[in-house]
Amino acid sequence: MLARLHARSRQREEGWTPDVMEMFIIHLIETGSVRRAARNVDRHVTTAYRLRAKEPAFAAAWDAARRMAYARLRDEAMERALEGTLQQVWKDGGLVGMKRVYNDRLLMNLLNHLRHESDPKAAKLRSVDEVEDKRSDAIAGRMDALALLPPPPAPRAPRPPRLRPANGRLIPTVAVTTVNGVALV
């Protein structure tokens, strides 16, 4: 597919040479994200879509790259659902071990998608390319959103216990701190 692009060696709009197009397709296969692939070749995402609309060979390579990225992501998700992921276990500020965590929600979603892929009625309603494009976009969007999430907040200090007298009413506790022998309430 890309051989036809190399046959035309003229400079494309916004610097999209055949080499840049090929690198874009490689990054699209690796990341599944048009935005990331465009960023990796120092091009704007809108110029990538514009070029896709003008160059049928580029559009065909783009579609093949998205299918390959989708298949790779689906395989990775399946492996994580079946094998779980390793997470560190910390206690008192020190690493004490590792544990394997399984994501049942991921497994259920994958099973649901596999059921729809094997359903002949669903296959008649939409083409495979449409399904894969929508799922690839959704996965890439979720990965982008996950990268933007802030880190989790630091754990808070435990609250002091509240005392219950015989009548059952709560008595708020007051923390007393001393500085140079002076009590601060």
Coordinates of N, CA, C and O in Angstrom, one line a residue:
M1 N 0.8 -1.2 0.0 CA 0.0 0.0 0.0 C 0.8 1.3 0.0 O 0.6 2.2 -0.8
L2 N 1.8 1.3 0.9 CA 2.6 2.5 1.0 C 3.6 2.6 -0.2 O 4.1 3.7 -0.4
A3 N 3.8 1.6 -0.9 CA 4.7 1.6 -2.1 C 4.1 2.6 -3.1 O 4.9 3.4 -3.7
R4 N 2.8 2.7 -3.2 CA 2.2 3.7 -4.1 C 2.4 5.1 -3.7 O 2.6 6.0 -4.4
L5 N 2.5 5.3 -2.3 CA 2.8 6.6 -1.8 C 4.2 7.0 -2.1 O 4.5 8.1 -2.4
H6 N 5.1 6.0 -2.1 CA 6.5 6.3 -2.3 C 6.8 6.6 -3.8 O 7.7 7.3 -4.2
A7 N 5.9 6.1 -4.7 CA 6.0 6.4 -6.1 C 5.9 7.9 -6.4 O 6.5 8.4 -7.3
R8 N 5.0 8.5 -5.6 CA 4.9 10.0 -5.8 C 5.8 10.6 -4.7 O 5.5 10.7 -3.6
S9 N 6.9 11.1 -5.2 CA 7.9 11.7 -4.2 C 7.7 13.2 -4.0 O 8.5 13.7 -3.2
R10 N 6.7 13.8 -4.6 CA 6.6 15.2 -4.4 C 6.2 15.5 -2.9 O 5.6 14.7 -2.2
Q11 N 6.5 16.7 -2.5 CA 6.2 17.1 -1.1 C 4.7 17.3 -0.9 O 4.0 17.9 -1.7
R12 N 4.1 16.7 0.0 CA 2.7 16.8 0.3 C 2.4 18.1 1.2 O 3.4 18.7 1.7
E13 N 1.2 18.4 1.3 CA 0.9 19.6 2.1 C 1.3 19.4 3.5 O 1.3 18.3 4.0
E14 N 1.7 20.5 4.2 CA 2.1 20.5 5.6 C 3.3 19.5 5.9 O 3.4 18.9 6.9
G15 N 4.1 19.2 4.9 CA 5.3 18.3 5.1 C 5.0 16.9 5.2 O 5.9 16.1 5.7
W16 N 3.9 16.4 4.7 CA 3.7 14.9 4.7 C 4.4 14.2 3.5 O 3.8 13.9 2.5
T17 N 5.6 13.9 3.7 CA 6.4 13.2 2.7 C 6.1 11.7 2.9 O 5.5 11.3 3.9
P18 N 6.4 10.9 1.9 CA 6.2 9.5 2.0 C 6.8 8.8 3.3 O 6.2 8.0 3.9
D19 N 8.0 9.3 3.6 CA 8.7 8.8 4.8 C 7.9 9.2 6.1 O 7.8 8.4 7.0
V20 N 7.4 10.4 6.2 CA 6.6 10.8 7.3 C 5.3 10.0 7.4 O 4.9 9.6 8.5
M21 N 4.7 9.8 6.2 CA 3.5 9.0 6.2 C 3.7 7.6 6.7 O 2.9 7.0 7.5
E22 N 4.8 7.0 6.3 CA 5.2 5.6 6.7 C 5.4 5.6 8.2 O 4.9 4.7 8.9
M23 N 6.1 6.6 8.8 CA 6.4 6.6 10.2 C 5.0 6.8 11.0 O 4.8 6.3 12.0
F24 N 4.2 7.7 10.4 CA 2.8 7.9 11.0 C 2.1 6.5 11.1 O 1.5 6.2 12.2
I25 N 2.1 5.8 10.0 CA 1.4 4.5 10.0 C 2.0 3.5 11.1 O 1.3 2.8 11.8
I26 N 3.3 3.5 11.2 CA 4.0 2.7 12.2 C 3.6 3.1 13.6 O 3.3 2.2 14.4
H27 N 3.6 4.4 13.9 CA 3.2 4.8 15.2 C 1.7 4.5 15.4 O 1.3 4.2 16.6
L28 N 0.9 4.6 14.4 CA -0.5 4.3 14.5 C -0.7 2.8 14.9 O -1.6 2.5 15.7
I29 N 0.1 1.9 14.3 CA 0.0 0.5 14.7 C 0.4 0.3 16.1 O -0.2 -0.4 16.8
E30 N 1.5 1.0 16.5 CA 2.0 0.8 17.9 C 1.0 1.4 19.0 O 0.9 0.8 20.0
T31 N 0.4 2.6 18.7 CA -0.3 3.3 19.7 C -1.8 3.1 19.6 O -2.5 3.2 20.6
G32 N -2.3 3.0 18.4 CA -3.7 2.9 18.1 C -4.4 4.3 18.2 O -5.6 4.4 18.1
S33 N -3.6 5.3 18.4 CA -4.1 6.7 18.6 C -3.6 7.6 17.5 O -2.4 7.7 17.3
V34 N -4.6 8.2 16.7 CA -4.2 9.1 15.7 C -3.5 10.3 16.2 O -2.5 10.8 15.7
R35 N -4.0 10.8 17.3 CA -3.4 12.0 18.0 C -1.9 11.7 18.4 O -1.0 12.5 18.1
R36 N -1.7 10.6 19.0 CA -0.3 10.3 19.4 C 0.6 10.0 18.2 O 1.8 10.4 18.2
A37 N 0.1 9.3 17.2 CA 0.9 9.1 16.0 C 1.2 10.4 15.3 O 2.4 10.5 14.8
A38 N 0.3 11.3 15.2 CA 0.6 12.6 14.5 C 1.6 13.4 15.4 O 2.5 14.0 14.8
R39 N 1.5 13.3 16.7 CA 2.4 14.0 17.5 C 3.8 13.4 17.4 O 4.8 14.1 17.4
N40 N 3.9 12.1 17.2 CA 5.2 11.4 17.1 C 6.0 11.8 15.8 O 7.2 11.7 15.7
V41 N 5.2 12.2 14.8 CA 5.8 12.6 13.5 C 5.8 14.2 13.3 O 6.0 14.7 12.2
D42 N 5.5 14.9 14.4 CA 5.5 16.3 14.4 C 4.5 16.9 13.4 O 4.9 17.9 12.7
R43 N 3.3 16.4 13.3 CA 2.3 16.9 12.4 C 1.0 17.1 13.3 O 0.8 16.4 14.3
H44 N 0.2 17.9 12.8 CA -1.1 18.1 13.5 C -2.1 17.1 13.0 O -2.1 16.7 11.9
V45 N -3.0 16.7 14.0 CA -3.9 15.6 13.7 C -4.9 16.0 12.6 O -5.3 15.1 11.8
T46 N -5.3 17.3 12.5 CA -6.2 17.7 11.4 C -5.6 17.5 10.0 O -6.3 17.2 9.1
T47 N -4.3 17.8 9.9 CA -3.6 17.6 8.6 C -3.6 16.1 8.2 O -3.6 15.7 7.1
A48 N -3.5 15.2 9.3 CA -3.5 13.8 9.0 C -4.8 13.3 8.4 O -4.9 12.6 7.5
Y49 N -5.9 13.8 9.0 CA -7.2 13.5 8.5 C -7.5 14.1 7.1 O -8.1 13.5 6.3
R50 N -7.0 15.3 6.9 CA -7.1 15.9 5.6 C -6.4 15.0 4.5 O -6.9 14.8 3.4
L51 N -5.2 14.6 4.9 CA -4.4 13.7 3.9 C -5.1 12.4 3.7 O -5.1 11.9 2.6
R52 N -5.7 11.9 4.8 CA -6.4 10.6 4.7 C -7.6 10.7 3.6 O -7.8 9.8 2.9
A53 N -8.2 11.9 3.7 CA -9.4 12.1 2.7 C -8.9 12.3 1.3 O -9.6 11.9 0.4
K54 N -7.6 12.7 1.1 CA -7.1 13.0 -0.3 C -6.4 11.8 -0.9 O -6.3 11.7 -2.1
E55 N -5.8 11.0 -0.1 CA -4.9 9.9 -0.5 C -5.5 8.5 -0.2 O -5.4 8.1 0.9
P56 N -6.1 7.9 -1.2 CA -6.7 6.6 -0.9 C -5.7 5.5 -0.4 O -6.1 4.7 0.5
A57 N -4.5 5.5 -0.9 CA -3.5 4.6 -0.4 C -3.2 4.8 1.1 O -3.0 3.9 1.8
F58 N -3.1 6.1 1.4 CA -2.8 6.4 2.8 C -4.0 6.0 3.7 O -3.8 5.5 4.8
A59 N -5.2 6.2 3.2 CA -6.4 5.9 3.9 C -6.5 4.3 4.1 O -6.8 3.9 5.2
A60 N -6.1 3.6 3.1 CA -6.1 2.1 3.2 C -5.0 1.7 4.2 O -5.3 0.7 5.1
A61 N -3.9 2.3 4.2 CA -2.8 1.9 5.2 C -3.3 2.3 6.6 O -3.0 1.6 7.6
W62 N -3.9 3.4 6.7 CA -4.5 3.9 8.0 C -5.4 2.9 8.6 O -5.4 2.5 9.7
D63 N -6.4 2.4 7.7 CA -7.4 1.5 8.2 C -6.7 0.1 8.6 O -7.1 -0.4 9.6
A64 N -5.8 -0.3 7.8 CA -5.0 -1.5 8.2 C -4.3 -1.4 9.5 O -4.3 -2.3 10.4
A65 N -3.7 -0.2 9.7 CA -3.0 0.1 11.0 C -3.9 0.1 12.1 O -3.6 -0.5 13.2
R66 N -5.1 0.6 12.0 CA -6.1 0.7 13.1 C -6.5 -0.7 13.4 O -6.7 -1.1 14.6
R67 N -6.8 -1.6 12.4 CA -7.2 -3.0 12.7 C -6.1 -3.7 13.4 O -6.3 -4.5 14.3
M68 N -4.8 -3.5 13.0 CA -3.7 -4.2 13.7 C -3.6 -3.7 15.1 O -3.4 -4.5 16.0
A69 N -3.7 -2.4 15.4 CA -3.6 -1.8 16.7 C -4.8 -2.3 17.6 O -4.6 -2.7 18.7
Y70 N -6.0 -2.4 17.0 CA -7.1 -2.9 17.7 C -6.9 -4.4 18.1 O -7.2 -4.8 19.2
A71 N -6.4 -5.2 17.2 CA -6.2 -6.6 17.5 C -5.1 -6.7 18.6 O -5.3 -7.6 19.5
R72 N -4.1 -5.9 18.6 CA -3.0 -6.0 19.6 C -3.6 -5.5 21.0 O -3.4 -6.2 22.0
L73 N -4.4 -4.5 21.0 CA -5.0 -4.0 22.2 C -6.0 -5.1 22.8 O -6.1 -5.3 24.0
R74 N -6.8 -5.7 21.9 CA -7.7 -6.7 22.3 C -7.0 -7.9 22.9 O -7.4 -8.4 24.0
D75 N -5.9 -8.3 22.3 CA -5.1 -9.4 22.9 C -4.5 -9.0 24.2 O -4.5 -9.9 25.1
E76 N -4.0 -7.8 24.4 CA -3.4 -7.3 25.6 C -4.5 -7.3 26.7 O -4.3 -7.7 27.8
A77 N -5.7 -6.8 26.4 CA -6.8 -6.8 27.3 C -7.2 -8.2 27.7 O -7.5 -8.4 28.9
M78 N -7.3 -9.1 26.8 CA -7.6 -10.5 27.1 C -6.6 -11.1 28.0 O -6.9 -11.8 29.0
E79 N -5.3 -10.8 27.8 CA -4.3 -11.4 28.6 C -4.4 -10.8 30.0 O -4.3 -11.5 31.0
R80 N -4.6 -9.5 30.2 CA -4.8 -8.9 31.5 C -6.0 -9.5 32.2 O -6.0 -9.7 33.4
A81 N -7.1 -9.7 31.5 CA -8.3 -10.2 32.1 C -8.1 -11.7 32.6 O -8.5 -12.0 33.7
L82 N -7.3 -12.5 31.8 CA -7.1 -13.9 32.2 C -6.0 -14.0 33.2 O -6.0 -14.9 34.1
E83 N -4.9 -13.3 33.0 CA -3.7 -13.5 33.8 C -3.6 -12.5 35.0 O -2.8 -12.7 35.9
G84 N -4.4 -11.4 34.9 CA -4.3 -10.4 36.0 C -3.1 -9.6 35.8 O -2.3 -9.7 34.9
T85 N -2.9 -8.6 36.7 CA -1.8 -7.8 36.7 C -1.1 -7.8 38.1 O -1.8 -8.0 39.1
L86 N 0.2 -7.6 38.2 CA 0.9 -7.6 39.4 C 0.8 -6.2 40.0 O 1.1 -5.2 39.3
Q87 N 0.5 -6.1 41.3 CA 0.5 -4.8 42.0 C 1.4 -4.9 43.3 O 1.5 -6.0 43.9
Q88 N 2.1 -3.9 43.6 CA 2.9 -3.8 44.8 C 2.1 -3.7 46.0 O 1.0 -3.1 46.1
V89 N 2.6 -4.4 47.1 CA 1.9 -4.3 48.4 C 2.9 -3.6 49.3 O 4.0 -4.1 49.5
W90 N 2.4 -2.5 49.9 CA 3.2 -1.7 50.8 C 2.6 -1.7 52.2 O 1.4 -1.8 52.4
K91 N 3.5 -1.8 53.2 CA 3.1 -1.7 54.6 C 4.1 -0.9 55.4 O 5.3 -1.1 55.2
D92 N 3.6 0.0 56.1 CA 4.4 0.9 57.0 C 5.6 1.6 56.2 O 6.7 1.6 56.6
G93 N 5.2 2.0 54.9 CA 6.2 2.7 54.1 C 7.2 1.8 53.4 O 8.1 2.3 52.7
G94 N 7.1 0.5 53.5 CA 8.0 -0.4 52.8 C 7.3 -1.4 52.0 O 6.2 -1.8 52.3
L95 N 8.0 -1.8 50.9 CA 7.4 -2.8 50.0 C 7.6 -4.2 50.6 O 8.7 -4.6 51.0
V96 N 6.4 -4.8 50.8 CA 6.5 -6.2 51.4 C 6.2 -7.3 50.5 O 6.4 -8.4 50.8
G97 N 5.7 -7.0 49.3 CA 5.5 -8.1 48.3 C 4.7 -7.6 47.1 O 4.5 -6.4 46.9
M98 N 4.3 -8.6 46.4 CA 3.5 -8.3 45.2 C 2.2 -9.2 45.2 O 2.3 -10.3 45.9
K99 N 1.1 -8.7 44.6 CA -0.1 -9.6 44.5 C -0.6 -9.5 43.1 O -0.4 -8.5 42.4
R100 N -1.3 -10.5 42.7 CA -1.9 -10.6 41.4 C -3.3 -10.2 41.5 O -4.1 -10.7 42.3
V101 N -3.7 -9.2 40.7 CA -5.1 -8.6 40.8 C -5.8 -8.9 39.5 O -5.3 -8.7 38.4
Y102 N -7.0 -9.4 39.6 CA -7.8 -9.7 38.4 C -8.9 -8.7 38.3 O -9.5 -8.3 39.3
N103 N -9.2 -8.3 37.0 CA -10.2 -7.3 36.8 C -11.4 -8.0 36.2 O -11.5 -8.2 35.0
D104 N -12.4 -8.3 37.0 CA -13.6 -9.0 36.5 C -14.4 -8.1 35.6 O -15.1 -8.6 34.6
R105 N -14.4 -6.8 35.8 CA -15.2 -5.9 34.9 C -14.6 -6.0 33.4 O -15.3 -6.0 32.5
L106 N -13.2 -6.0 33.4 CA -12.6 -6.1 32.1 C -13.0 -7.4 31.4 O -13.3 -7.4 30.2
L107 N -12.9 -8.5 32.1 CA -13.3 -9.8 31.6 C -14.7 -9.8 31.1 O -15.0 -10.3 30.0
M108 N -15.6 -9.3 31.9 CA -17.0 -9.2 31.5 C -17.2 -8.4 30.2 O -18.0 -8.8 29.3
N109 N -16.6 -7.3 30.1 CA -16.7 -6.4 28.9 C -16.1 -7.2 27.7 O -16.7 -7.1 26.6
L110 N -15.0 -7.9 27.9 CA -14.4 -8.6 26.7 C -15.4 -9.7 26.3 O -15.6 -9.9 25.1
L111 N -15.9 -10.4 27.2 CA -16.9 -11.5 26.9 C -18.1 -10.9 26.2 O -18.6 -11.5 25.2
N112 N -18.6 -9.8 26.6 CA -19.7 -9.1 26.0 C -19.4 -8.7 24.5 O -20.1 -9.0 23.6
H113 N -18.2 -8.2 24.3 CA -17.7 -7.8 23.0 C -17.6 -9.0 22.1 O -17.9 -9.0 20.9
L114 N -17.0 -10.1 22.6 CA -16.8 -11.3 21.9 C -18.2 -11.9 21.5 O -18.3 -12.5 20.4
R115 N -19.1 -11.8 22.4 CA -20.5 -12.3 22.1 C -21.1 -11.5 20.9 O -21.6 -12.1 20.0
H116 N -20.9 -10.2 20.9 CA -21.4 -9.4 19.8 C -20.7 -9.7 18.5 O -21.3 -9.6 17.5
E117 N -19.4 -9.9 18.6 CA -18.6 -10.2 17.4 C -19.1 -11.5 16.8 O -19.1 -11.7 15.5
S118 N -19.5 -12.5 17.6 CA -19.9 -13.8 17.0 C -21.4 -13.9 16.7 O -21.8 -14.8 16.2
D119 N -22.1 -12.8 17.1 CA -23.6 -12.8 16.8 C -23.8 -12.5 15.4 O -23.5 -11.4 14.9
P120 N -24.4 -13.4 14.6 CA -24.6 -13.2 13.2 C -25.6 -12.0 12.9 O -25.4 -11.3 11.9
K121 N -26.5 -11.7 13.8 CA -27.4 -10.6 13.6 C -26.7 -9.3 13.7 O -26.9 -8.3 12.9
A122 N -25.7 -9.2 14.7 CA -24.9 -8.0 14.9 C -24.0 -7.8 13.7 O -23.7 -6.6 13.3
A123 N -23.5 -8.9 13.1 CA -22.6 -8.8 12.0 C -23.3 -8.2 10.8 O -22.7 -7.5 10.0
K124 N -24.6 -8.5 10.6 CA -25.3 -8.0 9.5 C -25.6 -6.5 9.6 O -25.7 -5.8 8.6
L125 N -25.7 -6.0 10.8 CA -26.0 -4.6 11.0 C -24.9 -3.7 10.8 O -25.1 -2.6 10.2
R126 N -23.7 -4.1 11.1 CA -22.5 -3.2 11.0 C -21.4 -4.0 10.4 O -21.2 -5.2 10.6
S127 N -20.6 -3.3 9.6 CA -19.4 -4.0 9.0 C -18.3 -4.1 10.1 O -18.3 -3.4 11.1
V128 N -17.4 -5.0 9.9 CA -16.3 -5.3 10.9 C -15.5 -4.0 11.0 O -15.0 -3.6 12.1
D129 N -15.2 -3.3 9.9 CA -14.4 -2.1 9.9 C -15.1 -1.0 10.8 O -14.4 -0.4 11.5
E130 N -16.4 -0.9 10.7 CA -17.0 0.1 11.5 C -16.9 -0.2 13.0 O -16.6 0.6 13.8
V131 N -17.1 -1.5 13.3 CA -17.0 -1.9 14.7 C -15.6 -1.7 15.2 O -15.4 -1.1 16.3
E132 N -14.6 -2.1 14.4 CA -13.2 -2.0 14.9 C -12.8 -0.5 15.0 O -12.1 -0.1 15.9
D133 N -13.3 0.3 14.1 CA -12.9 1.8 14.1 C -13.5 2.4 15.4 O -12.9 3.1 16.1
K134 N -14.8 2.1 15.7 CA -15.4 2.6 16.9 C -14.7 2.1 18.2 O -14.5 2.9 19.1
R135 N -14.4 0.9 18.2 CA -13.8 0.3 19.4 C -12.4 0.9 19.5 O -11.9 1.2 20.6
S136 N -11.6 1.0 18.4 CA -10.3 1.5 18.5 C -10.3 3.0 19.0 O -9.5 3.3 19.8
D137 N -11.2 3.7 18.5 CA -11.4 5.1 18.9 C -11.7 5.2 20.4 O -11.2 6.0 21.2
A138 N -12.6 4.3 20.9 CA -13.0 4.3 22.3 C -11.9 3.9 23.2 O -11.6 4.5 24.2
I139 N -11.1 2.9 22.7 CA -10.0 2.4 23.5 C -8.9 3.5 23.6 O -8.4 3.8 24.6
A140 N -8.6 4.1 22.4 CA -7.6 5.2 22.4 C -8.0 6.4 23.3 O -7.2 7.0 24.0
G141 N -9.3 6.7 23.2 CA -9.8 7.8 24.0 C -9.7 7.5 25.5 O -9.4 8.4 26.3
R142 N -10.0 6.3 25.9 CA -9.9 5.9 27.3 C -8.4 5.9 27.8 O -8.1 6.3 28.9
M143 N -7.5 5.5 26.9 CA -6.1 5.5 27.3 C -5.6 6.9 27.4 O -4.9 7.2 28.3
D144 N -6.1 7.8 26.5 CA -5.7 9.2 26.6 C -6.3 9.8 27.9 O -5.6 10.6 28.6
A145 N -7.5 9.5 28.2 CA -8.1 10.0 29.4 C -7.4 9.5 30.7 O -7.2 10.2 31.7
L146 N -7.0 8.2 30.7 CA -6.3 7.7 31.8 C -4.9 8.4 32.0 O -4.5 8.6 33.2
A147 N -4.3 8.7 30.9 CA -3.0 9.4 31.1 C -3.1 10.8 31.7 O -2.2 11.3 32.3
L148 N -4.3 11.4 31.6 CA -4.5 12.7 32.1 C -5.0 12.8 33.5 O -5.1 13.8 34.1
L149 N -5.4 11.6 34.1 CA -5.8 11.6 35.5 C -4.7 12.0 36.4 O -3.6 11.6 36.3
P150 N -5.1 12.7 37.5 CA -4.1 13.1 38.5 C -3.7 11.9 39.3 O -4.5 10.9 39.4
P151 N -2.6 11.9 40.0 CA -2.2 10.8 40.8 C -3.2 10.7 42.0 O -3.8 11.7 42.4
P152 N -3.3 9.5 42.6 CA -4.2 9.4 43.7 C -3.7 10.2 44.9 O -2.5 10.4 45.1
P153 N -4.7 10.8 45.7 CA -4.2 11.6 46.9 C -3.5 10.7 47.9 O -3.7 9.5 48.0
A154 N -2.6 11.4 48.7 CA -1.9 10.7 49.7 C -2.9 10.3 50.8 O -3.9 11.0 51.1
P155 N -2.6 9.2 51.5 CA -3.6 8.7 52.5 C -3.6 9.7 53.7 O -2.6 10.3 54.0
R156 N -4.8 9.9 54.2 CA -5.0 10.8 55.4 C -4.6 10.1 56.7 O -4.7 8.9 56.8
A157 N -4.3 10.9 57.6 CA -4.0 10.4 59.0 C -5.3 9.9 59.6 O -6.4 10.5 59.3
P158 N -5.3 8.9 60.3 CA -6.6 8.3 60.9 C -7.2 9.4 61.9 O -6.5 10.1 62.6
R159 N -8.5 9.4 61.9 CA -9.2 10.3 62.8 C -9.2 9.7 64.2 O -9.3 8.5 64.4
P160 N -9.1 10.6 65.2 CA -9.1 10.1 66.6 C -10.5 9.5 66.9 O -11.5 10.0 66.3
P161 N -10.5 8.5 67.7 CA -11.8 7.9 68.1 C -12.7 8.8 68.9 O -12.2 9.7 69.6
R162 N -14.0 8.7 68.7 CA -15.0 9.5 69.5 C -15.4 8.7 70.7 O -15.7 7.5 70.5
L163 N -15.5 9.3 71.8 CA -15.9 8.6 73.0 C -17.4 8.6 73.2 O -18.1 9.6 72.8
R164 N -18.0 7.5 73.7 CA -19.4 7.4 73.9 C -19.6 7.2 75.4 O -19.3 6.2 76.0
P165 N -20.2 8.2 76.0 CA -20.6 8.0 77.5 C -21.8 7.1 77.6 O -22.4 6.7 76.6
A166 N -22.2 6.9 78.8 CA -23.3 6.0 79.1 C -24.6 6.4 78.5 O -25.4 5.6 78.1
N167 N -24.8 7.7 78.3 CA -26.1 8.2 77.7 C -26.1 8.0 76.2 O -27.1 8.3 75.5
G168 N -25.0 7.6 75.5 CA -25.0 7.3 74.1 C -24.6 8.5 73.2 O -24.5 8.3 72.0
R169 N -24.5 9.7 73.7 CA -24.2 10.8 72.9 C -22.7 10.9 72.6 O -21.9 10.5 73.5
L170 N -22.4 11.3 71.4 CA -20.9 11.4 71.0 C -20.3 12.7 71.7 O -20.9 13.7 71.7
I171 N -19.1 12.5 72.2 CA -18.3 13.6 72.7 C -17.2 13.8 71.7 O -16.4 13.0 71.5
P172 N -17.1 15.0 71.1 CA -16.0 15.2 70.2 C -14.7 15.3 70.9 O -14.6 15.8 72.0
T173 N -13.7 14.7 70.3 CA -12.3 14.7 71.0 C -11.6 15.9 70.4 O -11.8 16.4 69.3
V174 N -10.7 16.4 71.2 CA -9.9 17.6 70.8 C -8.4 17.2 70.8 O -7.9 16.6 71.7
A175 N -7.8 17.5 69.7 CA -6.4 17.2 69.6 C -5.6 18.3 70.3 O -5.8 19.5 70.0
V176 N -4.7 17.9 71.1 CA -3.8 18.9 71.8 C -2.4 18.7 71.4 O -1.9 17.6 71.4
T177 N -1.8 19.8 70.9 CA -0.4 19.8 70.5 C 0.3 20.8 71.4 O -0.1 21.8 71.7
T178 N 1.5 20.3 71.7 CA 2.4 21.2 72.6 C 3.5 21.7 71.8 O 4.2 21.0 71.0
V179 N 3.8 23.0 71.9 CA 5.0 23.6 71.3 C 5.8 24.4 72.4 O 5.2 25.3 73.0
N180 N 7.0 23.9 72.6 CA 7.8 24.5 73.7 C 7.1 24.5 75.0 O 7.1 25.5 75.8
G181 N 6.4 23.5 75.3 CA 5.7 23.3 76.6 C 4.4 24.1 76.7 O 3.7 24.0 77.7
V182 N 3.9 24.7 75.6 CA 2.7 25.4 75.6 C 1.6 24.6 74.8 O 1.9 24.2 73.7
A183 N 0.5 24.3 75.5 CA -0.5 23.5 74.8 C -1.3 24.3 73.8 O -1.8 25.4 74.2
L184 N -1.5 23.8 72.6 CA -2.3 24.5 71.6 C -3.5 23.6 71.3 O -3.3 22.4 71.1
V185 N -4.6 24.2 71.3 CA -5.9 23.4 71.1 C -6.4 23.7 69.7 O -6.4 24.8 69.3

